Amino acid sequence: RIAWDADQGLTRHHFTPGEHPIVRIEHLNKSFDATQVLKDVNINVWPGEVVVVLGPSGSGKSTMLRCINLLETPTAGHILIEDQEITGKSNADVNKLRRDVGMVFQGFNLFPHLTAKQNVMIGQTKVLKKSKEEAEAEAMKQLTAVGLADRADFKPAQLSGGQQQRVAIARAVAMHPDVLLFDEPTSALDPELVRGVLDVMRDLAENSGMTMIVVTHEMGFARDVADRVVFMEEGVVVEQGLPEDVFDRPKNARTAEFLGSIK
Ligand code: ADP
Ligand code: MG
């Protein structure tokens, strides 16, 4: 049977019949002290799907991503990656999980003393135990894909913010994660540098088959690239569906208000 989302036309992504979701978020709740930040969040993501998460500041988008890679511990609920439950696991399993789930942050988080190429190599050699030669070949492949082969030997301080973020994307992709999470990857960039990073993400979405969950306020990107858009507010998934439906025919008044406010 084809996944229910596909049957109901809620995503643009084409499924293989019988395919399982690669990420399952089931009844996810997260509280910080008395404040409930995520309230019964349920999201499935299928292999190769690009899901864009929208919502006002403080709605819990980052907390949800941080639960998926266990930077936060859910208060209740379950998260499964490739049918493996990741919630409630030992440290050893957490390390394995961090290999399967890549993350690109708002800040670029590159090692300042390493070159671009060394930044892309280090996870491959230390975590995946690849040889230096293999890691270097993969690093050059991924730096080429993000248009930075000629900057391979530059240190982060010698690169623009946009170039640093493209190195961070190359580093994440070089680990070949099952799913790649992006948390407002262009929010810290000067406006003229946003385009180059979005182009790299678009290329990844359209040509690599990578499963991506992207938190962003870039509406053009969401509309063009997303297979499905999820709108969150105050810790609740208010609405999800095809980008054209959510943008042009929002069912929920809060979605409409939010989209109206940032146009
Ligand atoms: P978003 O990414 O949508 O802007 P966040 O997930 O960052 O939202 O935050 C959701 C809510 O959770 C906010 O009210 C924020 O203040 C609160 N929050 C996030 N992290 C913590 C934390 N470590 N301790 C306490 N409150 C937090
Ligand atoms: Mg956030």
PDB file of C-alpha atoms and ligand atoms in Angstrom:
ATOM      1  CA  ARG A   1       0.000   0.000   0.000  1.00  0.00           C
ATOM      2  CA  ILE A   2       1.189   3.481  -0.802  1.00  0.00           C
ATOM      3  CA  ALA A   3       1.715   5.709   2.227  1.00  0.00           C
ATOM      4  CA  TRP A   4      -1.410   7.538   3.296  1.00  0.00           C
ATOM      5  CA  ASP A   5       0.069  10.969   2.698  1.00  0.00           C
ATOM      6  CA  ALA A   6       0.716  10.094  -0.907  1.00  0.00           C
ATOM      7  CA  ASP A   7      -2.798   8.672  -1.303  1.00  0.00           C
ATOM      8  CA  GLN A   8      -4.291  11.846   0.009  1.00  0.00           C
ATOM      9  CA  GLY A   9      -2.110  14.037  -2.145  1.00  0.00           C
ATOM     10  CA  LEU A  10      -0.499  15.773   0.812  1.00  0.00           C
ATOM     11  CA  THR A  11       3.005  15.546  -0.641  1.00  0.00           C
ATOM     12  CA  ARG A  12       4.586  16.023  -4.022  1.00  0.00           C
ATOM     13  CA  HIS A  13       7.071  13.243  -3.388  1.00  0.00           C
ATOM     14  CA  HIS A  14       6.640  10.023  -5.370  1.00  0.00           C
ATOM     15  CA  PHE A  15       6.626   6.941  -3.204  1.00  0.00           C
ATOM     16  CA  THR A  16       7.581   3.409  -3.930  1.00  0.00           C
ATOM     17  CA  PRO A  17       4.568   1.337  -2.865  1.00  0.00           C
ATOM     18  CA  GLY A  18       5.070  -0.171   0.579  1.00  0.00           C
ATOM     19  CA  GLU A  19       7.909   2.175   1.469  1.00  0.00           C
ATOM     20  CA  HIS A  20       8.248   2.952   5.181  1.00  0.00           C
ATOM     21  CA  PRO A  21       8.771   6.430   6.559  1.00  0.00           C
ATOM     22  CA  ILE A  22      12.487   6.999   7.201  1.00  0.00           C
ATOM     23  CA  VAL A  23      11.640   9.319  10.120  1.00  0.00           C
ATOM     24  CA  ARG A  24       8.620   8.815  12.372  1.00  0.00           C
ATOM     25  CA  ILE A  25       7.808  11.373  15.023  1.00  0.00           C
ATOM     26  CA  GLU A  26       5.007   9.966  17.184  1.00  0.00           C
ATOM     27  CA  HIS A  27       3.244  11.874  19.952  1.00  0.00           C
ATOM     28  CA  LEU A  28       6.375  13.903  20.644  1.00  0.00           C
ATOM     29  CA  ASN A  29       6.156  16.105  23.723  1.00  0.00           C
ATOM     30  CA  LYS A  30       8.891  18.251  25.176  1.00  0.00           C
ATOM     31  CA  SER A  31       8.742  20.449  28.259  1.00  0.00           C
ATOM     32  CA  PHE A  32      11.339  22.720  29.791  1.00  0.00           C
ATOM     33  CA  ASP A  33      10.334  22.850  33.468  1.00  0.00           C
ATOM     34  CA  ALA A  34       6.665  23.871  33.458  1.00  0.00           C
ATOM     35  CA  THR A  35       6.684  25.098  29.839  1.00  0.00           C
ATOM     36  CA  GLN A  36       5.410  22.644  27.256  1.00  0.00           C
ATOM     37  CA  VAL A  37       7.254  23.489  24.051  1.00  0.00           C
ATOM     38  CA  LEU A  38       6.129  20.555  21.852  1.00  0.00           C
ATOM     39  CA  LYS A  39       2.580  19.241  22.149  1.00  0.00           C
ATOM     40  CA  ASP A  40       1.809  15.861  20.612  1.00  0.00           C
ATOM     41  CA  VAL A  41       3.769  16.383  17.391  1.00  0.00           C
ATOM     42  CA  ASN A  42       3.250  13.654  14.763  1.00  0.00           C
ATOM     43  CA  ILE A  43       5.221  13.800  11.502  1.00  0.00           C
ATOM     44  CA  ASN A  44       6.301  11.063   9.106  1.00  0.00           C
ATOM     45  CA  VAL A  45       9.012  11.700   6.528  1.00  0.00           C
ATOM     46  CA  TRP A  46       9.537   9.312   3.608  1.00  0.00           C
ATOM     47  CA  PRO A  47      12.891   8.515   1.983  1.00  0.00           C
ATOM     48  CA  GLY A  48      13.973  11.262  -0.395  1.00  0.00           C
ATOM     49  CA  GLU A  49      11.286  13.646   0.809  1.00  0.00           C
ATOM     50  CA  VAL A  50      12.022  17.337   1.440  1.00  0.00           C
ATOM     51  CA  VAL A  51       9.881  18.667   4.282  1.00  0.00           C
ATOM     52  CA  VAL A  52      10.003  22.389   5.065  1.00  0.00           C
ATOM     53  CA  VAL A  53       8.921  23.433   8.567  1.00  0.00           C
ATOM     54  CA  LEU A  54       7.531  26.955   8.930  1.00  0.00           C
ATOM     55  CA  GLY A  55       6.319  28.846  11.967  1.00  0.00           C
ATOM     56  CA  PRO A  56       6.827  31.879  14.144  1.00  0.00           C
ATOM     57  CA  SER A  57       9.832  32.272  16.394  1.00  0.00           C
ATOM     58  CA  GLY A  58       9.399  30.269  19.593  1.00  0.00           C
ATOM     59  CA  SER A  59       7.001  27.728  18.076  1.00  0.00           C
ATOM     60  CA  GLY A  60       9.317  24.792  18.829  1.00  0.00           C
ATOM     61  CA  LYS A  61      10.915  24.167  15.420  1.00  0.00           C
ATOM     62  CA  SER A  62      14.498  24.014  16.691  1.00  0.00           C
ATOM     63  CA  THR A  63      13.473  21.934  19.686  1.00  0.00           C
ATOM     64  CA  MET A  64      11.852  19.405  17.356  1.00  0.00           C
ATOM     65  CA  LEU A  65      15.010  19.131  15.212  1.00  0.00           C
ATOM     66  CA  ARG A  66      17.114  18.859  18.355  1.00  0.00           C
ATOM     67  CA  CYS A  67      14.944  15.978  19.558  1.00  0.00           C
ATOM     68  CA  ILE A  68      15.507  14.148  16.234  1.00  0.00           C
ATOM     69  CA  ASN A  69      19.266  14.137  16.735  1.00  0.00           C
ATOM     70  CA  LEU A  70      19.010  13.770  20.519  1.00  0.00           C
ATOM     71  CA  LEU A  71      20.509  17.127  21.401  1.00  0.00           C
ATOM     72  CA  GLU A  72      17.317  17.252  23.492  1.00  0.00           C
ATOM     73  CA  THR A  73      15.591  14.376  25.279  1.00  0.00           C
ATOM     74  CA  PRO A  74      11.861  14.171  24.598  1.00  0.00           C
ATOM     75  CA  THR A  75       9.589  14.326  27.631  1.00  0.00           C
ATOM     76  CA  ALA A  76       7.223  11.806  26.016  1.00  0.00           C
ATOM     77  CA  GLY A  77       6.621  10.136  22.677  1.00  0.00           C
ATOM     78  CA  HIS A  78       8.774   8.225  20.227  1.00  0.00           C
ATOM     79  CA  ILE A  79      11.089   9.012  17.338  1.00  0.00           C
ATOM     80  CA  LEU A  80      12.101   6.251  14.926  1.00  0.00           C
ATOM     81  CA  ILE A  81      14.776   6.481  12.234  1.00  0.00           C
ATOM     82  CA  GLU A  82      14.786   3.614   9.707  1.00  0.00           C
ATOM     83  CA  ASP A  83      12.373   1.709  12.004  1.00  0.00           C
ATOM     84  CA  GLN A  84      14.824   1.992  14.920  1.00  0.00           C
ATOM     85  CA  GLU A  85      13.538   3.727  18.009  1.00  0.00           C
ATOM     86  CA  ILE A  86      16.063   6.411  18.985  1.00  0.00           C
ATOM     87  CA  THR A  87      14.330   7.691  22.094  1.00  0.00           C
ATOM     88  CA  GLY A  88      15.470   6.167  25.381  1.00  0.00           C
ATOM     89  CA  LYS A  89      18.800   4.762  24.178  1.00  0.00           C
ATOM     90  CA  SER A  90      22.274   4.318  25.681  1.00  0.00           C
ATOM     91  CA  ASN A  91      25.209   6.567  24.803  1.00  0.00           C
ATOM     92  CA  ALA A  92      26.693   4.069  22.369  1.00  0.00           C
ATOM     93  CA  ASP A  93      23.483   4.087  20.367  1.00  0.00           C
ATOM     94  CA  VAL A  94      23.364   7.859  20.502  1.00  0.00           C
ATOM     95  CA  ASN A  95      26.743   7.998  18.766  1.00  0.00           C
ATOM     96  CA  LYS A  96      25.504   5.650  16.043  1.00  0.00           C
ATOM     97  CA  LEU A  97      22.391   7.794  15.667  1.00  0.00           C
ATOM     98  CA  ARG A  98      24.411  10.985  15.296  1.00  0.00           C
ATOM     99  CA  ARG A  99      26.050   9.317  12.283  1.00  0.00           C
ATOM    100  CA  ASP A 100      22.647   8.671  10.710  1.00  0.00           C
ATOM    101  CA  VAL A 101      21.261  12.153  11.291  1.00  0.00           C
ATOM    102  CA  GLY A 102      23.150  15.156   9.929  1.00  0.00           C
ATOM    103  CA  MET A 103      22.500  18.719  11.001  1.00  0.00           C
ATOM    104  CA  VAL A 104      23.300  22.110   9.517  1.00  0.00           C
ATOM    105  CA  PHE A 105      22.890  24.952  12.019  1.00  0.00           C
ATOM    106  CA  GLN A 106      22.273  28.659  11.709  1.00  0.00           C
ATOM    107  CA  GLY A 107      25.866  29.327  12.808  1.00  0.00           C
ATOM    108  CA  PHE A 108      28.316  27.397  10.694  1.00  0.00           C
ATOM    109  CA  ASN A 109      30.136  25.605  13.549  1.00  0.00           C
ATOM    110  CA  LEU A 110      33.295  24.912  11.541  1.00  0.00           C
ATOM    111  CA  PHE A 111      36.577  24.240  13.327  1.00  0.00           C
ATOM    112  CA  PRO A 112      38.427  27.570  12.931  1.00  0.00           C
ATOM    113  CA  HIS A 113      41.933  26.067  12.939  1.00  0.00           C
ATOM    114  CA  LEU A 114      41.151  23.549  10.162  1.00  0.00           C
ATOM    115  CA  THR A 115      40.876  24.212   6.425  1.00  0.00           C
ATOM    116  CA  ALA A 116      37.615  23.696   4.539  1.00  0.00           C
ATOM    117  CA  LYS A 117      38.838  20.306   3.326  1.00  0.00           C
ATOM    118  CA  GLN A 118      39.991  19.242   6.802  1.00  0.00           C
ATOM    119  CA  ASN A 119      36.610  20.276   8.216  1.00  0.00           C
ATOM    120  CA  VAL A 120      34.886  17.986   5.716  1.00  0.00           C
ATOM    121  CA  MET A 121      37.355  15.147   6.391  1.00  0.00           C
ATOM    122  CA  ILE A 122      37.415  15.054  10.179  1.00  0.00           C
ATOM    123  CA  GLY A 123      34.051  13.374  10.818  1.00  0.00           C
ATOM    124  CA  GLN A 124      34.791  10.823   8.129  1.00  0.00           C
ATOM    125  CA  THR A 125      38.137   9.818   9.657  1.00  0.00           C
ATOM    126  CA  LYS A 126      37.229  10.099  13.370  1.00  0.00           C
ATOM    127  CA  VAL A 127      33.635   8.832  13.329  1.00  0.00           C
ATOM    128  CA  LEU A 128      33.335   6.706  10.174  1.00  0.00           C
ATOM    129  CA  LYS A 129      36.998   5.509  10.490  1.00  0.00           C
ATOM    130  CA  LYS A 130      37.664   6.117   6.803  1.00  0.00           C
ATOM    131  CA  SER A 131      41.255   6.308   5.563  1.00  0.00           C
ATOM    132  CA  LYS A 132      42.748   9.761   5.001  1.00  0.00           C
ATOM    133  CA  GLU A 133      42.811   9.134   1.239  1.00  0.00           C
ATOM    134  CA  GLU A 134      39.160   8.096   1.093  1.00  0.00           C
ATOM    135  CA  ALA A 135      38.075  10.988   3.289  1.00  0.00           C
ATOM    136  CA  GLU A 136      40.045  13.459   1.190  1.00  0.00           C
ATOM    137  CA  ALA A 137      38.522  12.188  -2.064  1.00  0.00           C
ATOM    138  CA  GLU A 138      35.013  12.450  -0.574  1.00  0.00           C
ATOM    139  CA  ALA A 139      35.773  15.919   0.807  1.00  0.00           C
ATOM    140  CA  MET A 140      36.900  17.178  -2.596  1.00  0.00           C
ATOM    141  CA  LYS A 141      33.830  15.620  -4.225  1.00  0.00           C
ATOM    142  CA  GLN A 142      31.496  17.388  -1.807  1.00  0.00           C
ATOM    143  CA  LEU A 143      33.396  20.702  -1.894  1.00  0.00           C
ATOM    144  CA  THR A 144      33.157  20.560  -5.683  1.00  0.00           C
ATOM    145  CA  ALA A 145      29.399  19.947  -5.414  1.00  0.00           C
ATOM    146  CA  VAL A 146      28.974  23.125  -3.336  1.00  0.00           C
ATOM    147  CA  GLY A 147      31.222  25.112  -5.710  1.00  0.00           C
ATOM    148  CA  LEU A 148      34.192  25.446  -3.350  1.00  0.00           C
ATOM    149  CA  ALA A 149      36.871  23.138  -4.741  1.00  0.00           C
ATOM    150  CA  ASP A 150      39.125  26.175  -5.189  1.00  0.00           C
ATOM    151  CA  ARG A 151      38.686  27.121  -1.504  1.00  0.00           C
ATOM    152  CA  ALA A 152      39.599  23.687  -0.103  1.00  0.00           C
ATOM    153  CA  ASP A 153      42.746  24.923   1.634  1.00  0.00           C
ATOM    154  CA  PHE A 154      41.200  28.091   3.070  1.00  0.00           C
ATOM    155  CA  LYS A 155      40.420  28.416   6.766  1.00  0.00           C
ATOM    156  CA  PRO A 156      36.895  29.518   7.824  1.00  0.00           C
ATOM    157  CA  ALA A 157      38.046  33.075   8.621  1.00  0.00           C
ATOM    158  CA  GLN A 158      39.190  33.406   4.995  1.00  0.00           C
ATOM    159  CA  LEU A 159      35.715  32.476   3.696  1.00  0.00           C
ATOM    160  CA  SER A 160      32.470  34.454   3.550  1.00  0.00           C
ATOM    161  CA  GLY A 161      29.566  33.365   5.748  1.00  0.00           C
ATOM    162  CA  GLY A 162      27.858  31.857   2.718  1.00  0.00           C
ATOM    163  CA  GLN A 163      30.971  29.901   1.792  1.00  0.00           C
ATOM    164  CA  GLN A 164      31.332  28.688   5.389  1.00  0.00           C
ATOM    165  CA  GLN A 165      27.742  27.470   5.360  1.00  0.00           C
ATOM    166  CA  ARG A 166      28.372  25.646   2.070  1.00  0.00           C
ATOM    167  CA  VAL A 167      31.387  23.953   3.689  1.00  0.00           C
ATOM    168  CA  ALA A 168      29.121  22.974   6.604  1.00  0.00           C
ATOM    169  CA  ILE A 169      26.656  21.433   4.132  1.00  0.00           C
ATOM    170  CA  ALA A 170      29.484  19.579   2.342  1.00  0.00           C
ATOM    171  CA  ARG A 171      30.672  18.277   5.727  1.00  0.00           C
ATOM    172  CA  ALA A 172      27.200  17.008   6.617  1.00  0.00           C
ATOM    173  CA  VAL A 173      26.637  15.366   3.215  1.00  0.00           C
ATOM    174  CA  ALA A 174      30.080  13.693   3.295  1.00  0.00           C
ATOM    175  CA  MET A 175      28.834  11.638   6.261  1.00  0.00           C
ATOM    176  CA  HIS A 176      26.035  10.209   4.066  1.00  0.00           C
ATOM    177  CA  PRO A 177      23.361  10.549   6.736  1.00  0.00           C
ATOM    178  CA  ASP A 178      19.926   8.942   6.399  1.00  0.00           C
ATOM    179  CA  VAL A 179      18.366  12.338   6.980  1.00  0.00           C
ATOM    180  CA  LEU A 180      19.774  15.843   6.940  1.00  0.00           C
ATOM    181  CA  LEU A 181      18.274  18.497   9.224  1.00  0.00           C
ATOM    182  CA  PHE A 182      18.663  22.227   8.509  1.00  0.00           C
ATOM    183  CA  ASP A 183      17.879  24.801  11.211  1.00  0.00           C
ATOM    184  CA  GLU A 184      17.503  28.230   9.569  1.00  0.00           C
ATOM    185  CA  PRO A 185      20.716  27.757   7.567  1.00  0.00           C
ATOM    186  CA  THR A 186      20.523  31.191   5.905  1.00  0.00           C
ATOM    187  CA  SER A 187      19.244  33.297   8.819  1.00  0.00           C
ATOM    188  CA  ALA A 188      22.682  34.475   9.934  1.00  0.00           C
ATOM    189  CA  LEU A 189      23.840  35.436   6.430  1.00  0.00           C
ATOM    190  CA  ASP A 190      24.072  38.815   4.766  1.00  0.00           C
ATOM    191  CA  PRO A 191      21.253  38.992   2.186  1.00  0.00           C
ATOM    192  CA  GLU A 192      23.568  38.766  -0.834  1.00  0.00           C
ATOM    193  CA  LEU A 193      24.976  35.445   0.422  1.00  0.00           C
ATOM    194  CA  VAL A 194      21.632  33.693   0.935  1.00  0.00           C
ATOM    195  CA  ARG A 195      21.086  32.756  -2.706  1.00  0.00           C
ATOM    196  CA  GLY A 196      24.265  30.666  -3.036  1.00  0.00           C
ATOM    197  CA  VAL A 197      23.382  28.571   0.017  1.00  0.00           C
ATOM    198  CA  LEU A 198      19.778  28.059  -1.112  1.00  0.00           C
ATOM    199  CA  ASP A 199      21.043  27.003  -4.560  1.00  0.00           C
ATOM    200  CA  VAL A 200      23.228  24.335  -2.939  1.00  0.00           C
ATOM    201  CA  MET A 201      20.266  23.100  -0.867  1.00  0.00           C
ATOM    202  CA  ARG A 202      18.030  23.068  -3.925  1.00  0.00           C
ATOM    203  CA  ASP A 203      20.604  21.054  -5.866  1.00  0.00           C
ATOM    204  CA  LEU A 204      20.847  18.595  -2.966  1.00  0.00           C
ATOM    205  CA  ALA A 205      17.064  18.288  -2.766  1.00  0.00           C
ATOM    206  CA  GLU A 206      16.551  17.794  -6.483  1.00  0.00           C
ATOM    207  CA  ASN A 207      19.573  15.735  -7.462  1.00  0.00           C
ATOM    208  CA  SER A 208      20.846  13.713  -4.499  1.00  0.00           C
ATOM    209  CA  GLY A 209      17.749  11.941  -3.193  1.00  0.00           C
ATOM    210  CA  MET A 210      18.700  13.110   0.307  1.00  0.00           C
ATOM    211  CA  THR A 211      15.888  13.129   2.860  1.00  0.00           C
ATOM    212  CA  MET A 212      15.764  16.656   4.258  1.00  0.00           C
ATOM    213  CA  ILE A 213      13.878  18.445   7.026  1.00  0.00           C
ATOM    214  CA  VAL A 214      14.423  22.177   6.614  1.00  0.00           C
ATOM    215  CA  VAL A 215      13.396  24.908   9.052  1.00  0.00           C
ATOM    216  CA  THR A 216      13.495  28.200   7.150  1.00  0.00           C
ATOM    217  CA  HIS A 217      11.755  31.511   6.615  1.00  0.00           C
ATOM    218  CA  GLU A 218      12.693  31.467   2.910  1.00  0.00           C
ATOM    219  CA  MET A 219       9.231  31.179   1.403  1.00  0.00           C
ATOM    220  CA  GLY A 220      10.412  31.017  -2.210  1.00  0.00           C
ATOM    221  CA  PHE A 221      12.558  28.010  -1.346  1.00  0.00           C
ATOM    222  CA  ALA A 222       9.678  26.365   0.539  1.00  0.00           C
ATOM    223  CA  ARG A 223       7.276  26.863  -2.327  1.00  0.00           C
ATOM    224  CA  ASP A 224       9.641  25.642  -5.050  1.00  0.00           C
ATOM    225  CA  VAL A 225      11.622  22.901  -3.354  1.00  0.00           C
ATOM    226  CA  ALA A 226       9.455  21.391  -0.603  1.00  0.00           C
ATOM    227  CA  ASP A 227       7.561  18.179  -1.254  1.00  0.00           C
ATOM    228  CA  ARG A 228       5.535  19.048   1.837  1.00  0.00           C
ATOM    229  CA  VAL A 229       5.225  22.051   4.125  1.00  0.00           C
ATOM    230  CA  VAL A 230       4.523  21.747   7.859  1.00  0.00           C
ATOM    231  CA  PHE A 231       3.286  24.805   9.759  1.00  0.00           C
ATOM    232  CA  MET A 232       3.916  24.857  13.513  1.00  0.00           C
ATOM    233  CA  GLU A 233       2.693  27.250  16.157  1.00  0.00           C
ATOM    234  CA  GLU A 234       3.102  27.124  19.928  1.00  0.00           C
ATOM    235  CA  GLY A 235       4.404  23.572  19.794  1.00  0.00           C
ATOM    236  CA  VAL A 236       1.552  22.226  17.675  1.00  0.00           C
ATOM    237  CA  VAL A 237       1.553  21.100  14.035  1.00  0.00           C
ATOM    238  CA  VAL A 238      -1.307  23.289  12.871  1.00  0.00           C
ATOM    239  CA  GLU A 239      -1.345  22.326   9.202  1.00  0.00           C
ATOM    240  CA  GLN A 240       0.656  20.357   6.640  1.00  0.00           C
ATOM    241  CA  GLY A 241       0.367  19.659   2.958  1.00  0.00           C
ATOM    242  CA  LEU A 242       1.564  20.554  -0.514  1.00  0.00           C
ATOM    243  CA  PRO A 243       3.295  23.936  -0.629  1.00  0.00           C
ATOM    244  CA  GLU A 244       0.782  25.314  -3.118  1.00  0.00           C
ATOM    245  CA  ASP A 245      -2.107  24.281  -0.852  1.00  0.00           C
ATOM    246  CA  VAL A 246      -0.569  25.654   2.333  1.00  0.00           C
ATOM    247  CA  PHE A 247       0.537  28.909   0.686  1.00  0.00           C
ATOM    248  CA  ASP A 248      -2.433  29.608  -1.574  1.00  0.00           C
ATOM    249  CA  ARG A 249      -5.280  27.863   0.262  1.00  0.00           C
ATOM    250  CA  PRO A 250      -4.317  27.618   3.939  1.00  0.00           C
ATOM    251  CA  LYS A 251      -7.013  25.781   5.895  1.00  0.00           C
ATOM    252  CA  ASN A 252      -6.054  27.306   9.199  1.00  0.00           C
ATOM    253  CA  ALA A 253      -6.507  30.966  10.064  1.00  0.00           C
ATOM    254  CA  ARG A 254      -3.215  31.092  11.987  1.00  0.00           C
ATOM    255  CA  THR A 255      -1.323  29.712   8.974  1.00  0.00           C
ATOM    256  CA  ALA A 256      -2.901  32.360   6.762  1.00  0.00           C
ATOM    257  CA  GLU A 257      -2.052  35.100   9.236  1.00  0.00           C
ATOM    258  CA  PHE A 258       1.578  33.964   9.541  1.00  0.00           C
ATOM    259  CA  LEU A 259       2.079  33.665   5.787  1.00  0.00           C
ATOM    260  CA  GLY A 260       0.414  37.048   5.283  1.00  0.00           C
ATOM    261  CA  SER A 261       2.684  38.666   7.854  1.00  0.00           C
ATOM    262  CA  ILE A 262       5.956  37.615   6.222  1.00  0.00           C
ATOM    263  CA  LYS A 263       5.101  38.118   2.549  1.00  0.00           C
TER     264      LYS A 263
HETATM  265  P1  ADP B   1      11.803  28.057  17.294  1.00  0.00           P
HETATM  266  O1  ADP B   1      12.994  27.310  16.785  1.00  0.00           O
HETATM  267  O2  ADP B   1      10.539  27.709  16.594  1.00  0.00           O
HETATM  268  O3  ADP B   1      12.029  29.541  17.304  1.00  0.00           O
HETATM  269  P2  ADP B   1      12.515  26.902  19.828  1.00  0.00           P
HETATM  270  O4  ADP B   1      12.376  25.440  19.652  1.00  0.00           O
HETATM  271  O5  ADP B   1      13.883  27.477  19.794  1.00  0.00           O
HETATM  272  O6  ADP B   1      11.544  27.646  18.805  1.00  0.00           O
HETATM  273  O7  ADP B   1      11.885  27.328  21.215  1.00  0.00           O
HETATM  274  C1  ADP B   1      10.558  26.986  21.589  1.00  0.00           C
HETATM  275  C2  ADP B   1      10.318  27.455  23.010  1.00  0.00           C
HETATM  276  O8  ADP B   1      11.112  26.672  23.895  1.00  0.00           O
HETATM  277  C3  ADP B   1      10.695  28.900  23.278  1.00  0.00           C
HETATM  278  O9  ADP B   1       9.729  29.448  24.130  1.00  0.00           O
HETATM  279  C4  ADP B   1      12.030  28.796  23.960  1.00  0.00           C
HETATM  280  O10 ADP B   1      12.224  29.885  24.823  1.00  0.00           O
HETATM  281  C5  ADP B   1      11.906  27.497  24.736  1.00  0.00           C
HETATM  282  N1  ADP B   1      13.203  26.825  24.930  1.00  0.00           N
HETATM  283  C6  ADP B   1      14.003  26.349  23.948  1.00  0.00           C
HETATM  284  N2  ADP B   1      15.100  25.763  24.471  1.00  0.00           N
HETATM  285  C7  ADP B   1      14.992  25.890  25.822  1.00  0.00           C
HETATM  286  C8  ADP B   1      15.804  25.488  26.937  1.00  0.00           C
HETATM  287  N3  ADP B   1      16.948  24.825  26.752  1.00  0.00           N
HETATM  288  N4  ADP B   1      15.369  25.788  28.174  1.00  0.00           N
HETATM  289  C9  ADP B   1      14.191  26.436  28.361  1.00  0.00           C
HETATM  290  N5  ADP B   1      13.375  26.834  27.361  1.00  0.00           N
HETATM  291  C10 ADP B   1      13.767  26.572  26.109  1.00  0.00           C
HETATM  292 MG    MG B   2      14.749  27.983  15.970  1.00  0.00          MG
END
